[in-house]
């Protein structure tokens, strides 16, 4: 009965503008959980939940409004008013601008460039933490990549075991993908002058460390001291025959004698000391052969017993081929800037000036060589080189333990617009031996592969001709049976079945090459002979 009286009093007070007695208002506030609490707030008051001060402020304002309407002059402490008019509290969710907050580390170095090949520049930050307070030696290093003008992290990678003094990053394309790779340099300190390098590639599904701590070891040498103050340095891991260099140590006789390398007679003391090559102390990205793609040039010190006076330097040119770093040129120099000891040569030049060179690959299943395009648009060259490298990489990876893989190639045709290469080889295991044949046919203007239907036209007449020629030899060949091809200027080789080949002679295939979509001008042997005669006549007239 008491509760009904209170609710009725409250409703009448609200309608007539009267205030409730203080005790009754307090009784409502202290009611049971089943009773609704009424809270009226003044505009602008942020009330997330019920609170005593909020209720008192609301009662105060209602009382003042009621007093103005009725002319009453009661004091604020004498009245506490709760209005029965429903007030909708505006819902304003709390928001804040999200900022990138790094949990650890500080900015060490920064660079800007397109590192993932999407056509837009990114900001690359190298982060690290001082190993000791106020030290410039940074450890726990990692890279974050963000689009320019954005705060979200696009890529994150932490290179393994990376730390050093005054580290920095540079950008250069060393894979030929046209996207910039991130080169991290972290000097290790001390008199050795060694620098810890990493190269990160961001063009794949996730960032990849393509130049690792293991690569920082550089070229390995085998060194030993010889009588009469000489040292022999051998490079057993280089392509071809082992390179060997003899170094004269006589200018430092006193040091080598005092430090127990030689005795008084100039004979080697069996102390176990040997010359050795340090890890990399310098790495530079540069185009060393004019193919438009950067290689990396590394320098290593070769030391005897005195660190400040190295025996010489090993300079290595490395190219990223088929997913591994391949040495293109290795030389030993007694000074930093001298002529290289040797360099690879041999190439095929196409009619429009591009070159196809042979690059070696050292693998656990055999030493291989594959063709590499250069001296042309680097983006186009990368397309063709990437396609060939992926073929070699897949073959290498699929080779089993203790198996052998032999691959060779032949440039069949190197025209102005069209090039044809045939890769041949043999995969051998304990119990099986599998031949390998793969044709690569490219449009050198675009870097795209040329399907057979774009080379020989019209297709219907061509395949009828192939069928007739094959039947004469007791062979059945249909279009769907052909898995590849090559053309060498006189013969069109169709690859079909289990690594089999069917050849069409020049007179059989030439009519179908005249309207090729590559716009290559294929000449018959007769046309070549006539052109040769014309050139000789022209030379005779000039003389």
Short mmCIF file of C-alpha atoms in Angstrom, two decimals:
data_model
loop_
_atom_site.label_atom_id
_atom_site.label_comp_id
_atom_site.label_asym_id
_atom_site.label_seq_id
_atom_site.Cartn_x
_atom_site.Cartn_y
_atom_site.Cartn_z
CA UNK A 1 0.00 0.00 0.00
CA UNK A 2 2.84 2.35 0.83
CA UNK A 3 4.51 1.78 -2.56
CA UNK A 4 1.27 2.56 -4.41
CA UNK A 5 0.94 5.79 -2.45
CA UNK A 6 4.50 6.84 -3.37
CA UNK A 7 4.03 6.18 -7.12
CA UNK A 8 0.69 8.03 -7.15
CA UNK A 9 2.23 11.01 -5.32
CA UNK A 10 5.08 11.14 -7.78
CA UNK A 11 2.74 11.13 -10.81
CA UNK A 12 0.55 13.89 -9.36
CA UNK A 13 3.62 15.98 -8.46
CA UNK A 14 4.94 15.67 -11.97
CA UNK A 15 1.64 16.73 -13.52
CA UNK A 16 1.14 19.68 -11.14
CA UNK A 17 4.81 20.75 -11.03
CA UNK A 18 5.13 20.02 -7.30
CA UNK A 19 8.17 18.47 -5.71
CA UNK A 20 8.22 15.28 -3.71
CA UNK A 21 9.39 15.25 -0.14
CA UNK A 22 13.05 14.44 0.21
CA UNK A 23 12.38 11.27 2.15
CA UNK A 24 10.11 9.86 -0.53
CA UNK A 25 12.65 10.50 -3.28
CA UNK A 26 15.29 8.77 -1.22
CA UNK A 27 12.97 5.84 -0.66
CA UNK A 28 12.59 5.37 -4.40
CA UNK A 29 16.34 5.37 -4.86
CA UNK A 30 16.76 2.77 -2.19
CA UNK A 31 14.06 0.45 -3.51
CA UNK A 32 14.48 -3.20 -4.46
CA UNK A 33 16.12 -4.49 -7.65
CA UNK A 34 12.68 -5.15 -9.23
CA UNK A 35 11.78 -1.46 -9.03
CA UNK A 36 12.86 0.81 -11.90
CA UNK A 37 15.15 3.71 -11.17
CA UNK A 38 14.40 6.97 -12.90
CA UNK A 39 17.28 9.24 -13.82
CA UNK A 40 16.87 12.56 -15.56
CA UNK A 41 20.07 14.26 -16.67
CA UNK A 42 20.70 17.75 -17.86
CA UNK A 43 21.79 18.07 -21.47
CA UNK A 44 25.47 17.35 -21.98
CA UNK A 45 25.94 15.25 -18.86
CA UNK A 46 27.80 12.02 -19.67
CA UNK A 47 26.30 9.30 -17.49
CA UNK A 48 27.51 5.74 -18.28
CA UNK A 49 25.76 4.19 -15.24
CA UNK A 50 23.68 5.17 -12.28
CA UNK A 51 25.40 7.53 -9.82
CA UNK A 52 24.34 9.47 -6.74
CA UNK A 53 25.77 12.86 -7.82
CA UNK A 54 24.01 12.58 -11.15
CA UNK A 55 20.64 12.03 -9.52
CA UNK A 56 21.13 15.00 -7.22
CA UNK A 57 22.05 17.29 -10.12
CA UNK A 58 18.93 16.22 -12.01
CA UNK A 59 16.69 16.81 -8.97
CA UNK A 60 18.24 20.22 -8.42
CA UNK A 61 17.53 21.40 -11.96
CA UNK A 62 13.95 20.10 -11.94
CA UNK A 63 13.30 21.87 -8.66
CA UNK A 64 14.58 25.16 -10.04
CA UNK A 65 12.36 24.87 -13.11
CA UNK A 66 9.32 24.05 -10.96
CA UNK A 67 10.04 27.00 -8.65
CA UNK A 68 10.13 29.40 -11.60
CA UNK A 69 6.75 28.21 -12.85
CA UNK A 70 4.96 28.33 -9.47
CA UNK A 71 6.72 31.36 -7.98
CA UNK A 72 7.95 29.38 -5.06
CA UNK A 73 11.18 30.47 -3.40
CA UNK A 74 12.17 27.41 -1.49
CA UNK A 75 15.86 26.84 -1.03
CA UNK A 76 17.80 24.23 -3.05
CA UNK A 77 18.38 22.10 0.02
CA UNK A 78 14.68 21.94 0.77
CA UNK A 79 13.71 20.36 -2.54
CA UNK A 80 14.89 17.33 -4.55
CA UNK A 81 12.82 16.83 -7.70
CA UNK A 82 12.54 13.86 -10.05
CA UNK A 83 10.60 14.53 -13.26
CA UNK A 84 8.39 11.83 -14.74
CA UNK A 85 9.09 13.14 -18.27
CA UNK A 86 11.20 10.48 -20.08
CA UNK A 87 14.61 11.80 -21.20
CA UNK A 88 16.53 9.91 -23.90
CA UNK A 89 20.21 9.97 -23.17
CA UNK A 90 22.12 10.43 -26.48
CA UNK A 91 24.45 7.49 -27.19
CA UNK A 92 27.92 8.72 -28.11
CA UNK A 93 30.42 5.84 -28.20
CA UNK A 94 33.89 6.80 -27.14
CA UNK A 95 36.34 6.79 -30.06
CA UNK A 96 39.98 7.61 -30.52
CA UNK A 97 42.35 7.75 -33.45
CA UNK A 98 44.24 4.46 -33.72
CA UNK A 99 47.97 5.00 -33.86
CA UNK A 100 50.77 2.54 -34.49
CA UNK A 101 52.26 1.68 -31.12
CA UNK A 102 55.41 -0.45 -31.23
CA UNK A 103 55.89 -2.61 -28.20
CA UNK A 104 59.67 -2.46 -28.27
CA UNK A 105 62.52 -0.84 -30.13
CA UNK A 106 63.35 2.48 -31.68
CA UNK A 107 63.80 3.72 -35.23
CA UNK A 108 67.30 2.93 -36.49
CA UNK A 109 67.06 3.70 -40.22
CA UNK A 110 64.39 4.46 -42.83
CA UNK A 111 64.04 4.33 -46.63
CA UNK A 112 61.26 4.92 -49.15
CA UNK A 113 60.65 2.99 -52.39
CA UNK A 114 58.45 0.40 -54.12
CA UNK A 115 59.59 -2.80 -52.43
CA UNK A 116 56.72 -5.12 -53.39
CA UNK A 117 56.31 -4.19 -57.05
CA UNK A 118 52.75 -2.84 -56.74
CA UNK A 119 53.69 0.46 -58.40
CA UNK A 120 53.40 2.46 -55.17
CA UNK A 121 56.10 3.55 -52.76
CA UNK A 122 56.34 2.15 -49.25
CA UNK A 123 58.10 3.38 -46.12
CA UNK A 124 60.58 0.85 -44.75
CA UNK A 125 61.64 1.25 -41.13
CA UNK A 126 64.45 -0.65 -39.43
CA UNK A 127 63.75 -0.93 -35.72
CA UNK A 128 66.04 -2.09 -32.93
CA UNK A 129 66.74 -1.98 -29.21
CA UNK A 130 70.03 -0.99 -27.53
CA UNK A 131 71.70 -3.97 -25.90
CA UNK A 132 73.06 -1.60 -23.24
CA UNK A 133 71.61 1.78 -22.30
CA UNK A 134 72.95 4.65 -24.42
CA UNK A 135 74.81 2.19 -26.70
CA UNK A 136 74.72 2.41 -30.50
CA UNK A 137 74.84 -1.38 -30.73
CA UNK A 138 71.33 -2.49 -31.61
CA UNK A 139 69.87 -5.95 -31.24
CA UNK A 140 66.42 -7.47 -31.66
CA UNK A 141 66.16 -5.80 -35.06
CA UNK A 142 63.12 -6.04 -37.30
CA UNK A 143 61.63 -4.36 -40.37
CA UNK A 144 58.16 -2.92 -40.82
CA UNK A 145 56.75 -1.71 -44.15
CA UNK A 146 53.85 0.70 -44.58
CA UNK A 147 52.30 2.38 -47.60
CA UNK A 148 53.23 6.06 -47.84
CA UNK A 149 50.61 8.14 -46.03
CA UNK A 150 49.16 5.18 -44.14
CA UNK A 151 49.73 3.90 -40.61
CA UNK A 152 48.81 0.23 -40.98
CA UNK A 153 51.75 -2.18 -41.10
CA UNK A 154 51.84 -3.90 -44.49
CA UNK A 155 54.76 -6.27 -43.89
CA UNK A 156 56.80 -7.37 -40.89
CA UNK A 157 59.94 -9.50 -40.76
CA UNK A 158 62.61 -10.10 -38.15
CA UNK A 159 65.91 -11.17 -39.77
CA UNK A 160 67.58 -13.96 -37.84
CA UNK A 161 70.46 -13.13 -35.48
CA UNK A 162 70.92 -9.55 -36.69
CA UNK A 163 72.64 -6.90 -34.60
CA UNK A 164 75.34 -4.26 -34.94
CA UNK A 165 76.54 -0.70 -34.52
CA UNK A 166 74.92 2.19 -36.42
CA UNK A 167 72.94 -0.10 -38.72
CA UNK A 168 71.33 1.29 -41.86
CA UNK A 169 69.24 0.17 -44.85
CA UNK A 170 69.48 0.81 -48.59
CA UNK A 171 67.21 -0.21 -51.48
CA UNK A 172 68.23 -1.87 -54.76
CA UNK A 173 66.76 -4.43 -57.16
CA UNK A 174 69.09 -7.43 -56.99
CA UNK A 175 66.65 -10.11 -58.19
CA UNK A 176 65.62 -8.59 -61.52
CA UNK A 177 61.94 -8.31 -60.53
CA UNK A 178 61.95 -4.48 -60.92
CA UNK A 179 60.92 -4.19 -57.26
CA UNK A 180 63.47 -2.82 -54.80
CA UNK A 181 64.99 -5.21 -52.30
CA UNK A 182 65.91 -4.05 -48.79
CA UNK A 183 69.61 -4.33 -47.92
CA UNK A 184 70.37 -4.14 -44.19
CA UNK A 185 73.92 -3.39 -43.09
CA UNK A 186 74.95 -3.79 -39.43
CA UNK A 187 78.68 -3.22 -38.67
CA UNK A 188 79.85 -5.64 -35.99
CA UNK A 189 82.52 -3.31 -34.57
CA UNK A 190 86.13 -4.00 -33.68
CA UNK A 191 89.28 -3.92 -35.81
CA UNK A 192 88.03 -6.60 -38.22
CA UNK A 193 85.73 -4.21 -40.06
CA UNK A 194 83.14 -6.95 -40.65
CA UNK A 195 79.55 -5.99 -41.46
CA UNK A 196 76.51 -8.23 -41.03
CA UNK A 197 74.30 -7.97 -44.14
CA UNK A 198 70.77 -9.14 -44.91
CA UNK A 199 68.73 -8.78 -48.09
CA UNK A 200 64.94 -8.98 -47.87
CA UNK A 201 62.57 -9.60 -50.79
CA UNK A 202 58.95 -8.42 -50.40
CA UNK A 203 57.55 -9.52 -53.78
CA UNK A 204 56.29 -12.93 -52.65
CA UNK A 205 53.30 -13.96 -50.58
CA UNK A 206 55.34 -13.10 -47.49
CA UNK A 207 58.69 -11.36 -46.90
CA UNK A 208 61.70 -13.57 -47.52
CA UNK A 209 65.26 -13.25 -46.28
CA UNK A 210 67.21 -14.08 -49.45
CA UNK A 211 70.67 -13.10 -48.18
CA UNK A 212 71.11 -14.67 -44.76
CA UNK A 213 73.65 -14.95 -41.97
CA UNK A 214 75.09 -18.03 -43.69
CA UNK A 215 75.69 -16.03 -46.89
CA UNK A 216 77.77 -13.54 -44.88
CA UNK A 217 80.51 -16.14 -44.61
CA UNK A 218 81.40 -15.39 -48.21
CA UNK A 219 83.77 -17.44 -50.32
CA UNK A 220 85.61 -20.13 -48.40
CA UNK A 221 89.35 -20.55 -48.82
CA UNK A 222 91.91 -23.14 -47.76
CA UNK A 223 95.16 -21.52 -46.72
CA UNK A 224 98.49 -22.76 -45.46
CA UNK A 225 101.98 -21.39 -44.96
CA UNK A 226 104.88 -22.49 -47.18
CA UNK A 227 108.62 -22.33 -46.50
CA UNK A 228 110.50 -19.10 -47.18
CA UNK A 229 107.71 -16.83 -46.01
CA UNK A 230 105.02 -17.64 -48.50
CA UNK A 231 101.33 -18.50 -48.17
CA UNK A 232 99.18 -20.60 -50.48
CA UNK A 233 95.49 -19.75 -50.84
CA UNK A 234 93.08 -22.12 -52.59
CA UNK A 235 89.43 -21.53 -53.54
CA UNK A 236 87.94 -25.03 -53.78
CA UNK A 237 84.31 -23.97 -54.09
CA UNK A 238 84.58 -21.98 -57.31
CA UNK A 239 83.13 -23.12 -60.66
CA UNK A 240 85.63 -25.01 -62.78
CA UNK A 241 89.11 -25.84 -61.57
CA UNK A 242 90.34 -24.87 -58.12
CA UNK A 243 91.94 -21.44 -58.13
CA UNK A 244 95.26 -21.08 -56.32
CA UNK A 245 97.27 -18.02 -55.34
CA UNK A 246 100.76 -17.77 -53.78
CA UNK A 247 101.33 -14.70 -51.58
CA UNK A 248 104.72 -13.29 -50.57
CA UNK A 249 105.02 -12.62 -46.80
CA UNK A 250 108.64 -11.47 -46.74
CA UNK A 251 107.80 -7.82 -45.98
CA UNK A 252 106.61 -8.93 -42.52
CA UNK A 253 109.29 -11.52 -41.74
CA UNK A 254 109.85 -10.25 -38.23
CA UNK A 255 106.16 -10.50 -37.27
CA UNK A 256 105.72 -14.02 -38.72
CA UNK A 257 108.91 -15.19 -37.01
CA UNK A 258 108.09 -13.60 -33.67
CA UNK A 259 104.50 -14.91 -33.70
CA UNK A 260 105.70 -18.49 -34.12
CA UNK A 261 104.81 -19.10 -37.77
CA UNK A 262 108.42 -19.50 -39.03
CA UNK A 263 111.63 -20.52 -37.35
CA UNK A 264 115.01 -18.89 -37.77
CA UNK A 265 115.61 -20.77 -41.03
CA UNK A 266 112.36 -19.66 -42.61
CA UNK A 267 110.75 -23.08 -42.18
CA UNK A 268 107.12 -23.44 -41.09
CA UNK A 269 106.64 -24.13 -37.39
CA UNK A 270 103.91 -26.77 -36.75
CA UNK A 271 101.84 -24.35 -34.66
CA UNK A 272 98.56 -24.97 -36.45
CA UNK A 273 98.23 -21.39 -37.65
CA UNK A 274 96.76 -20.83 -41.13
CA UNK A 275 95.74 -17.90 -43.30
CA UNK A 276 91.97 -17.49 -43.44
CA UNK A 277 89.24 -15.40 -45.00
CA UNK A 278 86.98 -13.29 -42.81
CA UNK A 279 83.30 -12.85 -43.40
CA UNK A 280 82.02 -10.06 -45.62
CA UNK A 281 83.19 -6.55 -44.80
CA UNK A 282 81.55 -4.78 -47.73
CA UNK A 283 78.52 -5.41 -49.98
CA UNK A 284 77.49 -3.21 -52.89
CA UNK A 285 74.67 -3.59 -55.43
CA UNK A 286 75.70 -2.73 -58.99
CA UNK A 287 75.11 -3.71 -62.62
CA UNK A 288 78.42 -5.38 -63.49
CA UNK A 289 77.69 -6.61 -67.03
CA UNK A 290 75.26 -4.12 -68.53
CA UNK A 291 72.21 -6.40 -68.45
CA UNK A 292 70.19 -3.88 -66.45
CA UNK A 293 70.07 -6.09 -63.34
CA UNK A 294 72.10 -5.44 -60.23
CA UNK A 295 74.45 -8.07 -58.91
CA UNK A 296 76.00 -7.78 -55.47
CA UNK A 297 79.74 -7.29 -55.09
CA UNK A 298 81.21 -8.46 -51.79
CA UNK A 299 84.64 -7.97 -50.27
CA UNK A 300 86.40 -10.19 -47.72
CA UNK A 301 89.75 -9.73 -46.01
CA UNK A 302 92.27 -12.56 -46.10
CA UNK A 303 94.31 -12.44 -42.91
CA UNK A 304 97.56 -13.87 -41.68
CA UNK A 305 98.82 -13.08 -38.20
CA UNK A 306 98.31 -9.29 -38.37
CA UNK A 307 94.74 -8.05 -38.70
CA UNK A 308 95.83 -4.55 -39.66
CA UNK A 309 97.86 -5.87 -42.61
CA UNK A 310 95.71 -8.33 -44.58
CA UNK A 311 97.31 -10.63 -47.14
CA UNK A 312 94.74 -9.39 -49.66
CA UNK A 313 91.07 -9.25 -50.50
CA UNK A 314 88.60 -11.62 -52.10
CA UNK A 315 86.11 -9.79 -54.28
CA UNK A 316 83.06 -11.77 -55.43
CA UNK A 317 80.29 -10.86 -57.88
CA UNK A 318 77.10 -12.74 -56.95
CA UNK A 319 73.90 -12.93 -59.01
CA UNK A 320 70.55 -14.19 -57.71
CA UNK A 321 69.66 -17.05 -60.06
CA UNK A 322 67.01 -19.75 -59.61
CA UNK A 323 66.56 -18.77 -55.98
CA UNK A 324 70.24 -19.03 -54.97
CA UNK A 325 73.27 -16.77 -55.09
CA UNK A 326 75.65 -17.83 -57.85
CA UNK A 327 79.26 -16.54 -58.07
CA UNK A 328 79.78 -14.86 -61.44
CA UNK A 329 83.31 -13.69 -60.81
CA UNK A 330 85.72 -14.34 -57.92
CA UNK A 331 89.14 -12.78 -57.70
CA UNK A 332 91.93 -12.37 -55.18
CA UNK A 333 93.64 -9.00 -55.02
CA UNK A 334 96.55 -7.82 -52.93
CA UNK A 335 94.98 -4.36 -53.07
CA UNK A 336 91.32 -3.39 -53.15
CA UNK A 337 91.35 -1.96 -56.66
CA UNK A 338 93.17 -4.19 -59.12
CA UNK A 339 92.16 -6.09 -62.24
CA UNK A 340 89.98 -9.18 -61.55
CA UNK A 341 91.72 -12.54 -61.72
CA UNK A 342 89.22 -13.99 -64.20
CA UNK A 343 85.68 -13.47 -65.48
CA UNK A 344 83.13 -15.61 -67.26
CA UNK A 345 82.74 -15.15 -71.04
CA UNK A 346 80.76 -16.71 -73.88
CA UNK A 347 77.37 -15.61 -75.17
CA UNK A 348 74.91 -15.71 -78.07
CA UNK A 349 73.84 -12.37 -79.56
CA UNK A 350 70.37 -12.03 -81.06
CA UNK A 351 69.62 -10.08 -84.21
CA UNK A 352 68.21 -7.16 -82.22
CA UNK A 353 71.26 -6.93 -79.94
CA UNK A 354 70.23 -8.87 -76.83
CA UNK A 355 72.57 -11.48 -75.36
CA UNK A 356 72.04 -14.98 -74.01
CA UNK A 357 74.83 -16.02 -71.64
CA UNK A 358 75.46 -19.25 -69.79
CA UNK A 359 75.22 -19.12 -66.01
CA UNK A 360 76.42 -21.93 -63.74
CA UNK A 361 74.49 -23.39 -60.81
CA UNK A 362 76.21 -25.52 -58.18
CA UNK A 363 73.76 -27.95 -56.57
CA UNK A 364 73.87 -31.10 -54.48
CA UNK A 365 72.65 -33.12 -57.47
CA UNK A 366 75.11 -31.77 -60.02
CA UNK A 367 76.66 -28.66 -61.54
CA UNK A 368 74.31 -27.17 -64.13
CA UNK A 369 74.27 -24.30 -66.60
CA UNK A 370 71.26 -22.44 -67.88
CA UNK A 371 70.58 -19.56 -70.34
CA UNK A 372 70.24 -16.00 -69.13
CA UNK A 373 69.04 -12.97 -71.14
CA UNK A 374 70.78 -9.63 -70.78
CA UNK A 375 71.50 -6.32 -72.58
CA UNK A 376 67.82 -5.59 -73.14
CA UNK A 377 64.88 -4.08 -71.28
CA UNK A 378 65.39 -5.49 -67.74
CA UNK A 379 61.68 -6.05 -67.13
CA UNK A 380 61.34 -8.10 -70.33
CA UNK A 381 64.56 -9.97 -69.60
CA UNK A 382 63.31 -10.77 -66.09
CA UNK A 383 60.14 -12.40 -67.46
CA UNK A 384 62.10 -14.79 -69.65
CA UNK A 385 64.83 -15.46 -67.11
CA UNK A 386 62.27 -16.07 -64.37
CA UNK A 387 60.42 -18.64 -66.49
CA UNK A 388 63.65 -20.54 -67.23
CA UNK A 389 64.90 -20.29 -63.65
CA UNK A 390 61.62 -21.67 -62.29
CA UNK A 391 62.00 -24.72 -64.56
CA UNK A 392 65.53 -25.36 -63.31
CA UNK A 393 64.54 -24.68 -59.69
CA UNK A 394 61.64 -27.14 -59.86
CA UNK A 395 63.88 -29.82 -61.34
CA UNK A 396 66.52 -29.29 -58.66
CA UNK A 397 64.01 -29.39 -55.81
CA UNK A 398 62.30 -32.52 -57.11
CA UNK A 399 65.59 -34.41 -57.38
CA UNK A 400 65.87 -37.04 -54.66
CA UNK A 401 68.70 -37.72 -52.25
CA UNK A 402 71.79 -39.27 -53.88
CA UNK A 403 70.34 -38.69 -57.37
CA UNK A 404 72.04 -36.93 -60.28
CA UNK A 405 70.67 -34.26 -62.59
CA UNK A 406 72.29 -33.35 -65.90
CA UNK A 407 70.87 -30.40 -67.85
CA UNK A 408 72.24 -28.59 -70.90
CA UNK A 409 70.70 -26.18 -73.37
CA UNK A 410 71.05 -25.10 -76.97
CA UNK A 411 69.99 -21.72 -78.40
CA UNK A 412 68.21 -22.89 -81.53
CA UNK A 413 67.15 -19.53 -82.93
CA UNK A 414 67.94 -15.94 -81.87
CA UNK A 415 66.07 -13.62 -84.20
CA UNK A 416 64.93 -10.01 -83.95
CA UNK A 417 61.61 -10.80 -82.26
CA UNK A 418 61.65 -14.55 -81.67
CA UNK A 419 64.05 -16.78 -79.75
CA UNK A 420 63.92 -20.55 -79.32
CA UNK A 421 65.89 -22.54 -76.73
CA UNK A 422 65.88 -26.28 -76.15
CA UNK A 423 66.82 -27.67 -72.72
CA UNK A 424 67.88 -31.31 -72.66
CA UNK A 425 69.10 -33.54 -69.88
CA UNK A 426 68.86 -36.68 -67.84
CA UNK A 427 67.66 -37.37 -64.31
CA UNK A 428 69.08 -40.55 -62.79
CA UNK A 429 68.27 -42.21 -59.47
CA UNK A 430 69.14 -45.58 -57.99
CA UNK A 431 66.68 -47.45 -60.17
CA UNK A 432 65.36 -45.04 -62.80
CA UNK A 433 66.72 -42.86 -65.57
CA UNK A 434 64.44 -40.18 -67.03
CA UNK A 435 65.24 -38.03 -70.09
CA UNK A 436 64.33 -34.32 -70.00
CA UNK A 437 63.31 -32.16 -72.98
CA UNK A 438 61.80 -28.69 -72.68
CA UNK A 439 61.42 -25.99 -75.32
CA UNK A 440 61.36 -22.28 -74.46
CA UNK A 441 60.05 -19.94 -77.15
CA UNK A 442 59.82 -16.23 -76.38
CA UNK A 443 58.77 -12.98 -77.98
CA UNK A 444 61.73 -10.78 -77.02
CA UNK A 445 59.60 -7.65 -77.44
CA UNK A 446 57.30 -8.62 -74.58
CA UNK A 447 59.02 -11.46 -72.72
CA UNK A 448 55.96 -13.67 -73.16
CA UNK A 449 56.14 -17.27 -74.34
CA UNK A 450 55.07 -17.91 -77.94
CA UNK A 451 52.53 -20.74 -78.29
CA UNK A 452 52.85 -22.86 -81.40
CA UNK A 453 49.50 -21.55 -82.73
CA UNK A 454 51.04 -18.04 -82.94
CA UNK A 455 54.08 -19.29 -84.86
CA UNK A 456 52.48 -21.51 -87.50
CA UNK A 457 49.32 -20.43 -89.34
CA UNK A 458 46.73 -21.38 -90.45
CA UNK A 459 46.37 -24.04 -87.81
CA UNK A 460 43.98 -26.38 -89.64
CA UNK A 461 46.15 -26.81 -92.72
CA UNK A 462 49.29 -27.07 -90.59
CA UNK A 463 48.03 -29.96 -88.49
CA UNK A 464 46.75 -31.80 -91.56
CA UNK A 465 50.24 -31.45 -93.01
CA UNK A 466 51.79 -32.78 -89.77
CA UNK A 467 49.42 -35.75 -89.73
CA UNK A 468 50.22 -36.64 -93.34
CA UNK A 469 53.99 -36.35 -92.80
CA UNK A 470 53.78 -38.48 -89.63
CA UNK A 471 51.69 -41.19 -91.32
CA UNK A 472 54.35 -41.58 -93.99
CA UNK A 473 56.73 -42.59 -91.19
CA UNK A 474 54.18 -44.81 -89.48
CA UNK A 475 53.55 -42.35 -86.63
CA UNK A 476 50.30 -40.88 -85.38
CA UNK A 477 50.59 -37.32 -84.06
CA UNK A 478 47.65 -35.15 -83.09
CA UNK A 479 47.66 -31.57 -81.86
CA UNK A 480 46.75 -32.61 -78.31
CA UNK A 481 49.76 -34.96 -78.17
CA UNK A 482 52.31 -32.16 -78.65
CA UNK A 483 53.73 -30.85 -75.35
CA UNK A 484 56.33 -28.42 -76.70
CA UNK A 485 58.41 -27.35 -79.65
CA UNK A 486 61.47 -25.52 -80.92
CA UNK A 487 62.52 -23.99 -84.24
CA UNK A 488 66.13 -23.68 -85.36
CA UNK A 489 65.70 -21.85 -88.66
CA UNK A 490 65.48 -25.00 -90.76
CA UNK A 491 63.66 -27.62 -88.68
CA UNK A 492 60.55 -27.38 -86.53
CA UNK A 493 60.84 -29.95 -83.74
CA UNK A 494 57.58 -31.10 -82.16
CA UNK A 495 57.96 -32.67 -78.71
CA UNK A 496 55.35 -35.30 -77.91
CA UNK A 497 54.69 -38.48 -75.93
CA UNK A 498 57.40 -39.78 -73.60
CA UNK A 499 60.10 -37.25 -74.52
CA UNK A 500 59.92 -38.00 -78.22
CA UNK A 501 60.53 -35.60 -81.08
CA UNK A 502 59.10 -35.32 -84.58
CA UNK A 503 60.86 -32.98 -87.03
CA UNK A 504 59.38 -31.09 -89.96
CA UNK A 505 61.86 -30.03 -92.61
CA UNK A 506 62.20 -26.47 -93.88
CA UNK A 507 60.14 -26.95 -97.05
CA UNK A 508 57.32 -28.53 -95.02
CA UNK A 509 57.06 -25.85 -92.36
CA UNK A 510 58.06 -22.61 -94.10
CA UNK A 511 54.64 -21.92 -95.74
CA UNK A 512 53.06 -21.84 -92.30
CA UNK A 513 55.65 -19.47 -90.79
CA UNK A 514 55.04 -16.61 -93.20
CA UNK A 515 52.05 -15.22 -91.27
CA UNK A 516 53.40 -15.76 -87.74
CA UNK A 517 52.08 -13.42 -85.07
CA UNK A 518 55.54 -12.64 -83.72
CA UNK A 519 56.32 -10.69 -86.91
CA UNK A 520 59.61 -12.54 -87.24
CA UNK A 521 61.00 -12.68 -90.78
CA UNK A 522 62.03 -16.31 -91.28
CA UNK A 523 64.24 -16.83 -94.29
CA UNK A 524 64.94 -20.07 -96.12
CA UNK A 525 68.48 -21.28 -96.69
CA UNK A 526 68.12 -20.19 -100.30
CA UNK A 527 67.16 -16.68 -99.19
CA UNK A 528 70.14 -16.56 -96.83
CA UNK A 529 72.49 -17.66 -99.61
CA UNK A 530 71.12 -15.00 -101.96
CA UNK A 531 71.50 -12.34 -99.27
CA UNK A 532 75.07 -13.49 -98.69
CA UNK A 533 75.89 -13.19 -102.40
CA UNK A 534 74.41 -9.68 -102.49
CA UNK A 535 76.51 -8.64 -99.48
CA UNK A 536 79.70 -9.99 -101.12
CA UNK A 537 78.94 -8.12 -104.36
CA UNK A 538 78.35 -4.92 -102.39
CA UNK A 539 81.65 -5.36 -100.56
CA UNK A 540 83.43 -5.92 -103.90
CA UNK A 541 82.02 -2.69 -105.35
CA UNK A 542 83.12 -0.73 -102.29
CA UNK A 543 86.67 -2.05 -102.69
#
